[in-house]
Coordinates of C-alpha atoms and ligand atoms in Angstrom, one line a residue:
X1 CA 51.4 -1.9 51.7
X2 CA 47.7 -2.9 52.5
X3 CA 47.4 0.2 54.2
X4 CA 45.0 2.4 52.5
X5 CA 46.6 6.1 53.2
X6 CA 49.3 4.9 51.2
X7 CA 47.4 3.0 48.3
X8 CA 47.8 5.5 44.9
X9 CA 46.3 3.4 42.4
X10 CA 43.7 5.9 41.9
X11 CA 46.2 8.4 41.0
X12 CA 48.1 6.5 39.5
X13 CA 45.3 5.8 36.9
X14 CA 44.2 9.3 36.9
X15 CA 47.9 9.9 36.0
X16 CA 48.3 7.9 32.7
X17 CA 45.2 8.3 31.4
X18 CA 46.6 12.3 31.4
X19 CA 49.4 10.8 30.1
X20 CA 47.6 8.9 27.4
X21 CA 46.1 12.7 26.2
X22 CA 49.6 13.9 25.8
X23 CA 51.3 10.9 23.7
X24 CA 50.4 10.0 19.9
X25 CA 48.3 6.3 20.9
X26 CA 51.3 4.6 19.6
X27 CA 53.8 5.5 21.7
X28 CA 51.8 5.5 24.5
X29 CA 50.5 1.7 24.0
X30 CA 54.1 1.0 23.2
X31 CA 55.3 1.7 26.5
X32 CA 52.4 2.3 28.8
X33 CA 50.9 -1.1 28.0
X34 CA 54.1 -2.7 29.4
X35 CA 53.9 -1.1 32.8
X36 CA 51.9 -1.9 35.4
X37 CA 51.4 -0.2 39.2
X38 CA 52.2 -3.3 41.5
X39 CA 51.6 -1.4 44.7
X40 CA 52.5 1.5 47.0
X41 CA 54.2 1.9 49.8
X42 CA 54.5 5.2 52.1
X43 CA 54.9 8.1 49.9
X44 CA 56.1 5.2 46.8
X45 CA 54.4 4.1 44.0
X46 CA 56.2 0.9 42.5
X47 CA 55.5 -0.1 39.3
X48 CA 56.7 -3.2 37.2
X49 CA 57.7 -4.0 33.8
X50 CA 59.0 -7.2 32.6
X51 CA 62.4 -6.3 31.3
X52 CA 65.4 -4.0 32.4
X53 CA 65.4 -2.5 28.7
X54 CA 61.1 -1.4 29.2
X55 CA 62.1 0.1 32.4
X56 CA 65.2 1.5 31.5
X57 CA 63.3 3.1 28.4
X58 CA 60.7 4.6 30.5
X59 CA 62.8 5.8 33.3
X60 CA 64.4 7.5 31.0
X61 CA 61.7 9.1 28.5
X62 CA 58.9 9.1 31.3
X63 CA 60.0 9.2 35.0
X64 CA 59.9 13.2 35.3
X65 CA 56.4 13.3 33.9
X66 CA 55.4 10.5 35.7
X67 CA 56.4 11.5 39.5
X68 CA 55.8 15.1 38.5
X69 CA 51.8 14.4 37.4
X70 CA 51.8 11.8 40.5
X71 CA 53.0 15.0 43.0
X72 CA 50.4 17.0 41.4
X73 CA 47.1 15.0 41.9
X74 CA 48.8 13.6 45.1
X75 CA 49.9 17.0 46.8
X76 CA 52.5 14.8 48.3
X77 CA 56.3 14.1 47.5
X78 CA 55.9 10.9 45.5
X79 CA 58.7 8.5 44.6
X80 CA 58.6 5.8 41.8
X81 CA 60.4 2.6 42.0
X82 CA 60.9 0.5 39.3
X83 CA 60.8 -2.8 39.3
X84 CA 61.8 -6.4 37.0
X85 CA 58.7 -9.2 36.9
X86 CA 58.0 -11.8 34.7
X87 CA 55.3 -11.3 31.9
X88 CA 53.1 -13.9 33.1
X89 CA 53.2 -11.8 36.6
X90 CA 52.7 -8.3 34.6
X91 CA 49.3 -9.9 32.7
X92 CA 47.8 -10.8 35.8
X93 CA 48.3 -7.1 37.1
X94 CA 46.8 -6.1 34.1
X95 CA 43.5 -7.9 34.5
X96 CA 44.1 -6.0 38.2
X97 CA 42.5 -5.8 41.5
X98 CA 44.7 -3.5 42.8
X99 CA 44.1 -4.4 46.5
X100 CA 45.1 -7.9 45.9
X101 CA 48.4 -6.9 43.9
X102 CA 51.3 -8.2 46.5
X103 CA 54.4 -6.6 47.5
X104 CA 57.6 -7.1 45.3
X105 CA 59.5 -9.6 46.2
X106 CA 62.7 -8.7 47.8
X107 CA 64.8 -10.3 45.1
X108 CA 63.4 -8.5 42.3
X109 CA 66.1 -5.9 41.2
X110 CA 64.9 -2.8 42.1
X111 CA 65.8 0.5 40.6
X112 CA 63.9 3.5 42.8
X113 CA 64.4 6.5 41.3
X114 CA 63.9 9.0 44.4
X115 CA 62.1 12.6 43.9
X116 CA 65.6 14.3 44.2
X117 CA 66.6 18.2 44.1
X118 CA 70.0 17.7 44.1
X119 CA 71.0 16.1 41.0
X120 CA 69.6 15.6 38.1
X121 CA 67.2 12.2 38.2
X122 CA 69.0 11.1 35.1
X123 CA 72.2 11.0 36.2
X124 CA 71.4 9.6 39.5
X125 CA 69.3 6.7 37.6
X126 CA 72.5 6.1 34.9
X127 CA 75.0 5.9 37.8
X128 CA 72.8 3.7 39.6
X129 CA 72.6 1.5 36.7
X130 CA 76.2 1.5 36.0
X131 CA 77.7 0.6 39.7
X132 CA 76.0 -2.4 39.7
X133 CA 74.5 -1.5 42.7
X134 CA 71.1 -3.2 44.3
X135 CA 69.2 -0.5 45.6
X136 CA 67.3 -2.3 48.5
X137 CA 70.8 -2.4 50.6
X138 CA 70.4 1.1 52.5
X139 CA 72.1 2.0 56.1
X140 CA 68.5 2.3 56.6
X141 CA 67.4 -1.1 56.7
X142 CA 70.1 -2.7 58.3
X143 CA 69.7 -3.4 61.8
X144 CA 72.6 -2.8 64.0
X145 CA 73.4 -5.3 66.8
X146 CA 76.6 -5.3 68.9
X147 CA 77.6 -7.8 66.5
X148 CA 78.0 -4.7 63.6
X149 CA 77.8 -1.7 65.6
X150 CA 81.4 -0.5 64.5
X151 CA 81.3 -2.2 61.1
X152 CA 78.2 -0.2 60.4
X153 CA 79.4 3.1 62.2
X154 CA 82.8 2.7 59.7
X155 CA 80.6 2.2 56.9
X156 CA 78.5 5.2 57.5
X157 CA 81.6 7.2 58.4
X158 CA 82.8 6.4 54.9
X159 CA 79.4 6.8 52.9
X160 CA 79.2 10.6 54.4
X161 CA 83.1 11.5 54.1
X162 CA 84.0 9.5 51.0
X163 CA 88.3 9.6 51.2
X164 CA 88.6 11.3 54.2
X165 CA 88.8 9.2 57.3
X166 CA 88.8 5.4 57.0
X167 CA 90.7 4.9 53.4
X168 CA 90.8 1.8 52.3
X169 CA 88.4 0.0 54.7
X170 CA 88.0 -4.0 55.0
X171 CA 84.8 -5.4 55.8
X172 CA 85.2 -9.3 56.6
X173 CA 82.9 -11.6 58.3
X174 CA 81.4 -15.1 57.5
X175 CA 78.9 -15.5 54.7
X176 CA 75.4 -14.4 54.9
X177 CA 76.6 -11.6 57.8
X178 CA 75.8 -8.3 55.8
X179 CA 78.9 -7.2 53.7
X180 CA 77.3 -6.7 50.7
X181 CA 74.2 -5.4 52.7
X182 CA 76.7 -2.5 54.4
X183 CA 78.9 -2.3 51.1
X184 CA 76.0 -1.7 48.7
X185 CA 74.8 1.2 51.0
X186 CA 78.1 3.2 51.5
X187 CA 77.7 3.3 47.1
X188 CA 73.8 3.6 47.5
X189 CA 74.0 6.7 50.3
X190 CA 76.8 8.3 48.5
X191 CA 75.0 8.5 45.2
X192 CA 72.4 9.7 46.3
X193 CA 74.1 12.5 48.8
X194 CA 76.5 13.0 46.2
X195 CA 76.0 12.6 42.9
X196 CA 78.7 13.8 41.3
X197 CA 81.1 11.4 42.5
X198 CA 81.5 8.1 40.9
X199 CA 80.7 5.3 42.7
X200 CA 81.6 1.7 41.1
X201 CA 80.9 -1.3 42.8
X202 CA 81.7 -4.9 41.4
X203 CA 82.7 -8.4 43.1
X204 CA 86.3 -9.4 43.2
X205 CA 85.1 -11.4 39.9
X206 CA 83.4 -9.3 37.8
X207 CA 86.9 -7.4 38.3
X208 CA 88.3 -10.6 37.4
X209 CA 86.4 -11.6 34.2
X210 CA 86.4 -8.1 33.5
X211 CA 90.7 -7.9 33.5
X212 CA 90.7 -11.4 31.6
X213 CA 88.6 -9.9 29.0
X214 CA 90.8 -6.9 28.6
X215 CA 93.9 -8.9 28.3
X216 CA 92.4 -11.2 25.6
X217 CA 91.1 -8.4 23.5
X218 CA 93.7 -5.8 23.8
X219 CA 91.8 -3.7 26.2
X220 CA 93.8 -3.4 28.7
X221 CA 93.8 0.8 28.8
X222 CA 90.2 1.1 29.2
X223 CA 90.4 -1.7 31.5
X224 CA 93.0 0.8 33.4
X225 CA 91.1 3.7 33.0
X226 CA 87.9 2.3 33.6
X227 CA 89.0 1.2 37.4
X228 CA 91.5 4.4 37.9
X229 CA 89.0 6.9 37.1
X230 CA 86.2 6.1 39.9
X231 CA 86.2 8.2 43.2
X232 CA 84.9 5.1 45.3
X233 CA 85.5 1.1 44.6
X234 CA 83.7 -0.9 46.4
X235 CA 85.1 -4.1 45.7
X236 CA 82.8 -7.0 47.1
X237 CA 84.3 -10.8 48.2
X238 CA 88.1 -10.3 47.4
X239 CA 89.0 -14.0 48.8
X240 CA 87.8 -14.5 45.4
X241 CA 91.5 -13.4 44.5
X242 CA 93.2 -16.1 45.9
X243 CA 95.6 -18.1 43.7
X244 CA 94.7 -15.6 40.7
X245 CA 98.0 -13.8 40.1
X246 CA 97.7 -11.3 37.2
X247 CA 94.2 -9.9 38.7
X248 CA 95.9 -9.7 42.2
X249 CA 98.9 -7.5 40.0
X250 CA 96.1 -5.5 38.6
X251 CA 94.5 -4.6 41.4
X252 CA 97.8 -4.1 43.6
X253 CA 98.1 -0.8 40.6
X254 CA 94.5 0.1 40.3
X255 CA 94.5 0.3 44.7
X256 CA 97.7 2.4 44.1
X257 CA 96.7 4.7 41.6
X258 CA 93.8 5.6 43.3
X259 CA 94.9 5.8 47.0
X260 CA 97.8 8.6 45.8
X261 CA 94.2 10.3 44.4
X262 CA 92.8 9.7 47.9
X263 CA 89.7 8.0 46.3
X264 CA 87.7 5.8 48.9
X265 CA 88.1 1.8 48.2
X266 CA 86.3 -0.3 50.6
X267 CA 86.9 -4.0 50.3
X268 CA 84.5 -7.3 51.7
X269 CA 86.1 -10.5 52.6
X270 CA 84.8 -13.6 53.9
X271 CA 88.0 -13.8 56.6
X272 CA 90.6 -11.8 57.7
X273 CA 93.7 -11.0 56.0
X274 CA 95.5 -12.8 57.3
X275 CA 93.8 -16.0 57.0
X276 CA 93.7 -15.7 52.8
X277 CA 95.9 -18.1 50.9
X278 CA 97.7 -17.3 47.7
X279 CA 98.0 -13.2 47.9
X280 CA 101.1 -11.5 47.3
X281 CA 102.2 -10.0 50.2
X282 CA 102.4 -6.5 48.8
X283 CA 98.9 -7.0 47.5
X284 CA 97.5 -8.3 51.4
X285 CA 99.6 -5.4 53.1
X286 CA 97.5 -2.9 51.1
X287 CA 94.4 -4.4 52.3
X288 CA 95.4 -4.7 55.5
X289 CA 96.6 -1.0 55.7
X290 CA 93.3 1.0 56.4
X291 CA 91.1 0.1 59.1
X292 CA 89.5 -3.3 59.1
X293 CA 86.2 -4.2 60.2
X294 CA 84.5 -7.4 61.6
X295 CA 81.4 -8.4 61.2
X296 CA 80.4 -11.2 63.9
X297 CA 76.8 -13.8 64.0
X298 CA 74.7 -11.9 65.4
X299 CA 73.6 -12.5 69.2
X300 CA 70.3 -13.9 70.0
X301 CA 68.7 -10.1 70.6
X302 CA 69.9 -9.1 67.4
X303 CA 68.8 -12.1 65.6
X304 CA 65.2 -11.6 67.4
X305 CA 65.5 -7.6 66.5
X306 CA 66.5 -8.7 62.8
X307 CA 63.7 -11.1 62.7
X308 CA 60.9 -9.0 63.5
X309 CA 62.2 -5.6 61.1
X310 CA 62.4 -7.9 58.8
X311 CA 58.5 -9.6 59.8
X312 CA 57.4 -6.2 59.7
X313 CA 58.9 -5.1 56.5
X314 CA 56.7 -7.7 54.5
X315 CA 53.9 -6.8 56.3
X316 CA 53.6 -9.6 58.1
X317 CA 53.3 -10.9 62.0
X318 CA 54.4 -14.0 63.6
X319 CA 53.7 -14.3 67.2
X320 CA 56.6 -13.8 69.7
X321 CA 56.9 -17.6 70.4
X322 CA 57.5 -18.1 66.8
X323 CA 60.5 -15.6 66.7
X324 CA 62.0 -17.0 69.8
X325 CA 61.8 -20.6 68.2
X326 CA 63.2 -19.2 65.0
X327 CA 66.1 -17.0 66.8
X328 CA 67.0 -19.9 69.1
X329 CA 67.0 -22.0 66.5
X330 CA 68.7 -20.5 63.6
X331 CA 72.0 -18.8 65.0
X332 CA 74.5 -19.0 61.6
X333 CA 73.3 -15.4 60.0
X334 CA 71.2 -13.3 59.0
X335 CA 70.6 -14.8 55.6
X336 CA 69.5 -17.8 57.0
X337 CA 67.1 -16.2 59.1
X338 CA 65.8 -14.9 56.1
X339 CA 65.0 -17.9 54.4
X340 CA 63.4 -19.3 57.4
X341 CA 61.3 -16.1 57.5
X342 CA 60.5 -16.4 53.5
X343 CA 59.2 -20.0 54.2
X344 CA 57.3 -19.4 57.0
X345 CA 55.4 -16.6 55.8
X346 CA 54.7 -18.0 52.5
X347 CA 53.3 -21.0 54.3
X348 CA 51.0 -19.1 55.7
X349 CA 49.9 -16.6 53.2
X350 CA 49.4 -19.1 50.7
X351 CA 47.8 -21.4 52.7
X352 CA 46.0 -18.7 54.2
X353 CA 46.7 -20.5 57.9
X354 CA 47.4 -19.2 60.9
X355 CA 51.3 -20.6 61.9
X356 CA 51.6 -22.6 64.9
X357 CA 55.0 -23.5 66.7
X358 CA 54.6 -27.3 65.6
X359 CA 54.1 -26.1 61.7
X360 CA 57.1 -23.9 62.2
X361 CA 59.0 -26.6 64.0
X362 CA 58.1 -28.8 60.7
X363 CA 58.6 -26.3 58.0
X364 CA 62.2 -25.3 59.6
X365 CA 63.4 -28.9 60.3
X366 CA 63.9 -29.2 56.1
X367 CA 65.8 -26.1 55.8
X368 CA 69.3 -26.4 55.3
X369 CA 70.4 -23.3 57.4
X370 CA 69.3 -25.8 60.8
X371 CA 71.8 -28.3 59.9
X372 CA 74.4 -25.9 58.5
X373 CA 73.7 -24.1 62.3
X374 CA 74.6 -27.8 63.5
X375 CA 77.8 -27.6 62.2
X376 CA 78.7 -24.3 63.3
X377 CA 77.9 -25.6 66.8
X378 CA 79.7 -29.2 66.4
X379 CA 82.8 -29.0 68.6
X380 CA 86.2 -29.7 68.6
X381 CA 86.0 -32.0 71.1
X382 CA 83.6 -34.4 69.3
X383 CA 86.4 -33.8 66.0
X384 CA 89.1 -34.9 67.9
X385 CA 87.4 -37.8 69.7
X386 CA 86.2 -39.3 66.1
X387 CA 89.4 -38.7 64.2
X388 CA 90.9 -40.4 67.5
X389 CA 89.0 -43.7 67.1
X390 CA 89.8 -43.8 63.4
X391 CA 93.3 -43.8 64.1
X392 CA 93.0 -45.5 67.5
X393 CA 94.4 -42.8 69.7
X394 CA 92.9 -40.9 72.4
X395 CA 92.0 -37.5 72.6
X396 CA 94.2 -36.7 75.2
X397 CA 96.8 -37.8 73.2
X398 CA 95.8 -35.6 70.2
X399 CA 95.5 -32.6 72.0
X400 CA 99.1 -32.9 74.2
X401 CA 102.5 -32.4 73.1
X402 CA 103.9 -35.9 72.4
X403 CA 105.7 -36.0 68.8
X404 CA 105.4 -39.5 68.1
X405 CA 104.6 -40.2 64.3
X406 CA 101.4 -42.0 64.9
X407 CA 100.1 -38.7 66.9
X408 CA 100.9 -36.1 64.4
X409 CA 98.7 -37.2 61.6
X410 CA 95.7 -37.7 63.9
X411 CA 96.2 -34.7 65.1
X412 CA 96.6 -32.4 62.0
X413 CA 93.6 -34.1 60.0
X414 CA 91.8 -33.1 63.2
X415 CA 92.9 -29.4 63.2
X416 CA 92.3 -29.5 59.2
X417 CA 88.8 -30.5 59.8
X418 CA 88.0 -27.9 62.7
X419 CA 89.4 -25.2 60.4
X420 CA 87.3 -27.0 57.3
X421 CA 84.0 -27.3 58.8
X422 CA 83.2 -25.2 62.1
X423 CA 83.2 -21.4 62.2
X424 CA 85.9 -21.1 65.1
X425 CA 88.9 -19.0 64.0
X426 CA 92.3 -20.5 64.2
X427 CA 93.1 -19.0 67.5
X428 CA 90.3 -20.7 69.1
X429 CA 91.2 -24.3 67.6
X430 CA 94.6 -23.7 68.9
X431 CA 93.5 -22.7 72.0
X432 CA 91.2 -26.3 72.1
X433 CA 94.2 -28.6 71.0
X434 CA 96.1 -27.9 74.5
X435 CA 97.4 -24.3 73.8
X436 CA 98.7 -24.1 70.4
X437 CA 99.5 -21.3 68.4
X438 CA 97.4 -20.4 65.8
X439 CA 100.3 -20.6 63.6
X440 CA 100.3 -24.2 64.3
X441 CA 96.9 -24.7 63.2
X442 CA 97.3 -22.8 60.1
X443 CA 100.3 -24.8 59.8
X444 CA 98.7 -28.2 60.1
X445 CA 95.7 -27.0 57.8
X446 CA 98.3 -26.4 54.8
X447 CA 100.2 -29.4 55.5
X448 CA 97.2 -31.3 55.0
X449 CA 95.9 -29.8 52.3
X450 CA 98.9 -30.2 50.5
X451 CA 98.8 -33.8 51.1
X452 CA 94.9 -34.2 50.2
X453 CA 96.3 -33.0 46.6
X454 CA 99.4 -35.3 45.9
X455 CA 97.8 -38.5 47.6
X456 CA 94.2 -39.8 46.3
X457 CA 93.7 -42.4 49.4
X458 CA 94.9 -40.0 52.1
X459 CA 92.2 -37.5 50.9
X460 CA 89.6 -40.4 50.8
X461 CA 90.6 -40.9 54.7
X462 CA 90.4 -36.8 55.4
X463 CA 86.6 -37.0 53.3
X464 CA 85.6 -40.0 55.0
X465 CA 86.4 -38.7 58.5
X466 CA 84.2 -35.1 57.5
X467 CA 81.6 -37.3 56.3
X468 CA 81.4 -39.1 59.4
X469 CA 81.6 -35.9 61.4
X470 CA 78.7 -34.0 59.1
X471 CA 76.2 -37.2 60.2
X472 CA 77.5 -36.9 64.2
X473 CA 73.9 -36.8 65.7
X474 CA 74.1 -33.7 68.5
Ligands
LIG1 P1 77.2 -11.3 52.9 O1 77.6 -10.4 51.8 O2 78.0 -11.1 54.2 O3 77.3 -12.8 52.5 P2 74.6 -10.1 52.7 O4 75.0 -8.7 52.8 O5 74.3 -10.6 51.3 O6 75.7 -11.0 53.3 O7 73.4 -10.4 53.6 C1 72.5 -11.5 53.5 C2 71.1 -11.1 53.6 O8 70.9 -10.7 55.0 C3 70.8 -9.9 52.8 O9 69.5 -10.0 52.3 C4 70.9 -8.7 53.7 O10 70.0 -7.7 53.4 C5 70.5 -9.4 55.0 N1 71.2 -8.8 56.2 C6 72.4 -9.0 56.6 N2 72.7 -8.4 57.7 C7 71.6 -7.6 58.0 C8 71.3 -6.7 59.1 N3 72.1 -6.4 60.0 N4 70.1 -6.1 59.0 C9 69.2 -6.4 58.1 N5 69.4 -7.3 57.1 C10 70.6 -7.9 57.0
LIG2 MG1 78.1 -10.9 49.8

């Protein structure tokens, strides 16, 4: 963004005060006055506003004439994204240095509406504003590791053939991986490659709140019609579905309906399949029918490639010791690398200091993505050993194949608690308690969770013990 070949303010203020000739002074104060240029990137001019409506208004009265007289003094292909700041934040623009303005920050919604020939702009901007969709997940900024090499091939598969090959598709992986990331561009590339077919994209509870509503006020046909008519769901976070029966009914007709259509549905889960609780089985064996995806921590290469797109996206630099720290340090995902990049660099652009490995070492030791990467990497050894001296038996006891009353307790709570708090998937916690099925573990898991409801001081013991284990020093 600081780079000057790509700074258009002076266009951009040789195109409104065009602009300014062309509109009766009212209207133009009414809306020009409430947009502001915030900065440009290569071939990009963003500009803010500080409500959906303003920008919604404008993109809609003013984007053609605004790109169009922006290619004209520019001789270039110029796109304009819109974006959502607070007033306070639009005033100081106003006053404006435009060198000093900084680059949006990532979490402002962005709406970009892209110099397009194919459709028209204002039905690519309305179907972007109906799927829900953020805009800054594109194929295009996610960086592939072999951790996501096949979930992002899939994805792209799906985004350019939309019904054709992988239909459904299931996208599972822990929290903070990239589903949404990969989800939100399958929607985002096929609007934009092809806009005539209609992309919606919700999470498992907007579908939820959304189905509830219906029911309550006797909506329950557009409900219907609103899901059955799309030619891609993307449904984002289904394990949000667990326990809720009617939705799970719902959606069992909506993923019929539109799969005799051949309509593309992709799905995001934080597990697989298999793992959810409380899904009919009809409604599971649809999901599971398609091809389902994985999407795995990333390595430490990836996490160091991921760190340094993402260094270089916000125009930043951080020495290479830094990014090793950071990468060695934070392994849990990509969101929490992200957080520890947000701090860092704000650290040192407000503070206008150069970051040294001890600062970063301080700054990082507060976040909580360190000691959620402690439990990730808390074993089951150390789970059974503590649960053991609790109940006074010894590991080796827990982890072999004697029956005796006093051993299966120990030994369930311990399996609950490896399935509760690390990252390992049931196979592997079987595998750790001396060959046991991962039936056995999802077994034990239920058994105890069942137990944690009916019996208040049994839970106390199970809460205790993960307290305990959460303050283990490693
Ligand atoms: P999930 O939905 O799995 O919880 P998200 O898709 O929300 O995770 O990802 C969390 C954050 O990390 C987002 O800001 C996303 O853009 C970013 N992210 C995740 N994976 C990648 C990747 N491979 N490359 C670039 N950014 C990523
Ligand atoms: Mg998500």
């Amino acid at each position: 963004m600081s780079d000057t070949n790509s700074n258009y303010y002076e266009f951009w203020q040789e195109t409104i005060l065009r602009i300014q000739e062309t509109l009766p002074a009212q209207e133009y104060t009414t809306w020009f006055n409430r947009i502001v240029y915030v900065g440009s990137e290569d071939k990009k001019v963003i500009l803010a506003g500080a409500s959906q409506f303003i920008l919604d208004t404008v993109i809609a009265r003013y984007r053609d004439l605004l790109v169009n007289t922006l290619c004209e003094l520019t001789g270039e292909e110029i796109s304009v994204e819109f974006i959502v700041k607070s007033l306070s934040e639009i005033q100081e623009h106003k006053k404006g240095d435009p060198s000093s303005i900084v680059e949006p920050p990532k979490e402002a919604k962005a709406v970009q509406a892209p110099v397009k020939k194919k459709a028209s702009p204002e039905t690519t901007m309305k179907m972007k504003r109906d799927c829900n969709l953020n805009y800054s997940y594109q194929f295009s900024n996610f960086v592939i590791g072999d951790n996501s090499t096949f979930a992002y091939n899939a994805s792209l598969a799906i985004a350019k053939n939309p019904g054709v090959s992988y239909n459904p598709c299931l996208i599972y992986g822990g929290v903070g991986l990239g589903k949404t990331h990969l989800l939100s561009s399958i929607g985002n590339h096929i609007i934009d490659n092809t806009p005539e077919l209609k992309v919606m994209y919700v999470t498992a509870e907007m579908f939820t709140n959304e189905f509830i509503d219906s029911v309550g006020s006797n909506k329950m046909q557009s409900f219907k019609n609103k899901f059955r008519k799309v030619d891609v769901l993307l449904i984002d976070d289904i394990h949000f579905l667990q326990g809720k029966d009617g939705t799970q009914e719902e959606l069992f007709h909506t993923f019929n309906n539109l799969y005799e259509s051949k309509k593309q549905m992709v799905f995001t889960c934080d597990r697989p399949i298999s793992e959810l609780k409380n899904i009919s089985d009809r409604l599971s064996s649809r999901f599971e029918r398609g091809l389902n995806v994985d999407l795995q921590p990333p390595s430490y290469e990836t996490r160091v490639a991921i760190l340094k797109s993402k260094t270089e996206q916000r125009n930043s630099s951080m020495s290479e010791e830094i990014i090793d720290y950071i990468a060695t340090n934070v392994c849990t995902n990509v969101r929490d690398l992200e957080s520890s990049l947000t701090k860092l660099i704000a650290f040192s652009e407000l503070l206008d200091q150069e970051l040294t490995l001890d600062k970063t070492k301080e700054l990082l030791g507060t976040l909580p993505s360190l000691a959620a990467n402690a439990n990730q990497t808390l074993s089951i050894d150390t789970i059974i050993k503590v649960v053991g001296d609790y109940f006074n038996v010894s590991s080796f006891e827990i982890k072999g194949k004697k029956k005796n009353k006093s051993l299966i307790q120990p030994r369930q709570i311990s399996m609950y608690l490896a399935r509760d708090i690390t990252e390992y998937s049931t196979t592997e916690i079987g595998t750790e308690f001396g060959g046991r099925d991962h039936t056995t573990v999802m077994h034990s898991f239920n058994r105890i969770e069942s137990l944690m409801k009916s019996d208040e001081a049994f839970t106390n013991t199970v809460l205790k013990l993960k307290r305990d284990l959460m303050n283990v020093k490693r």
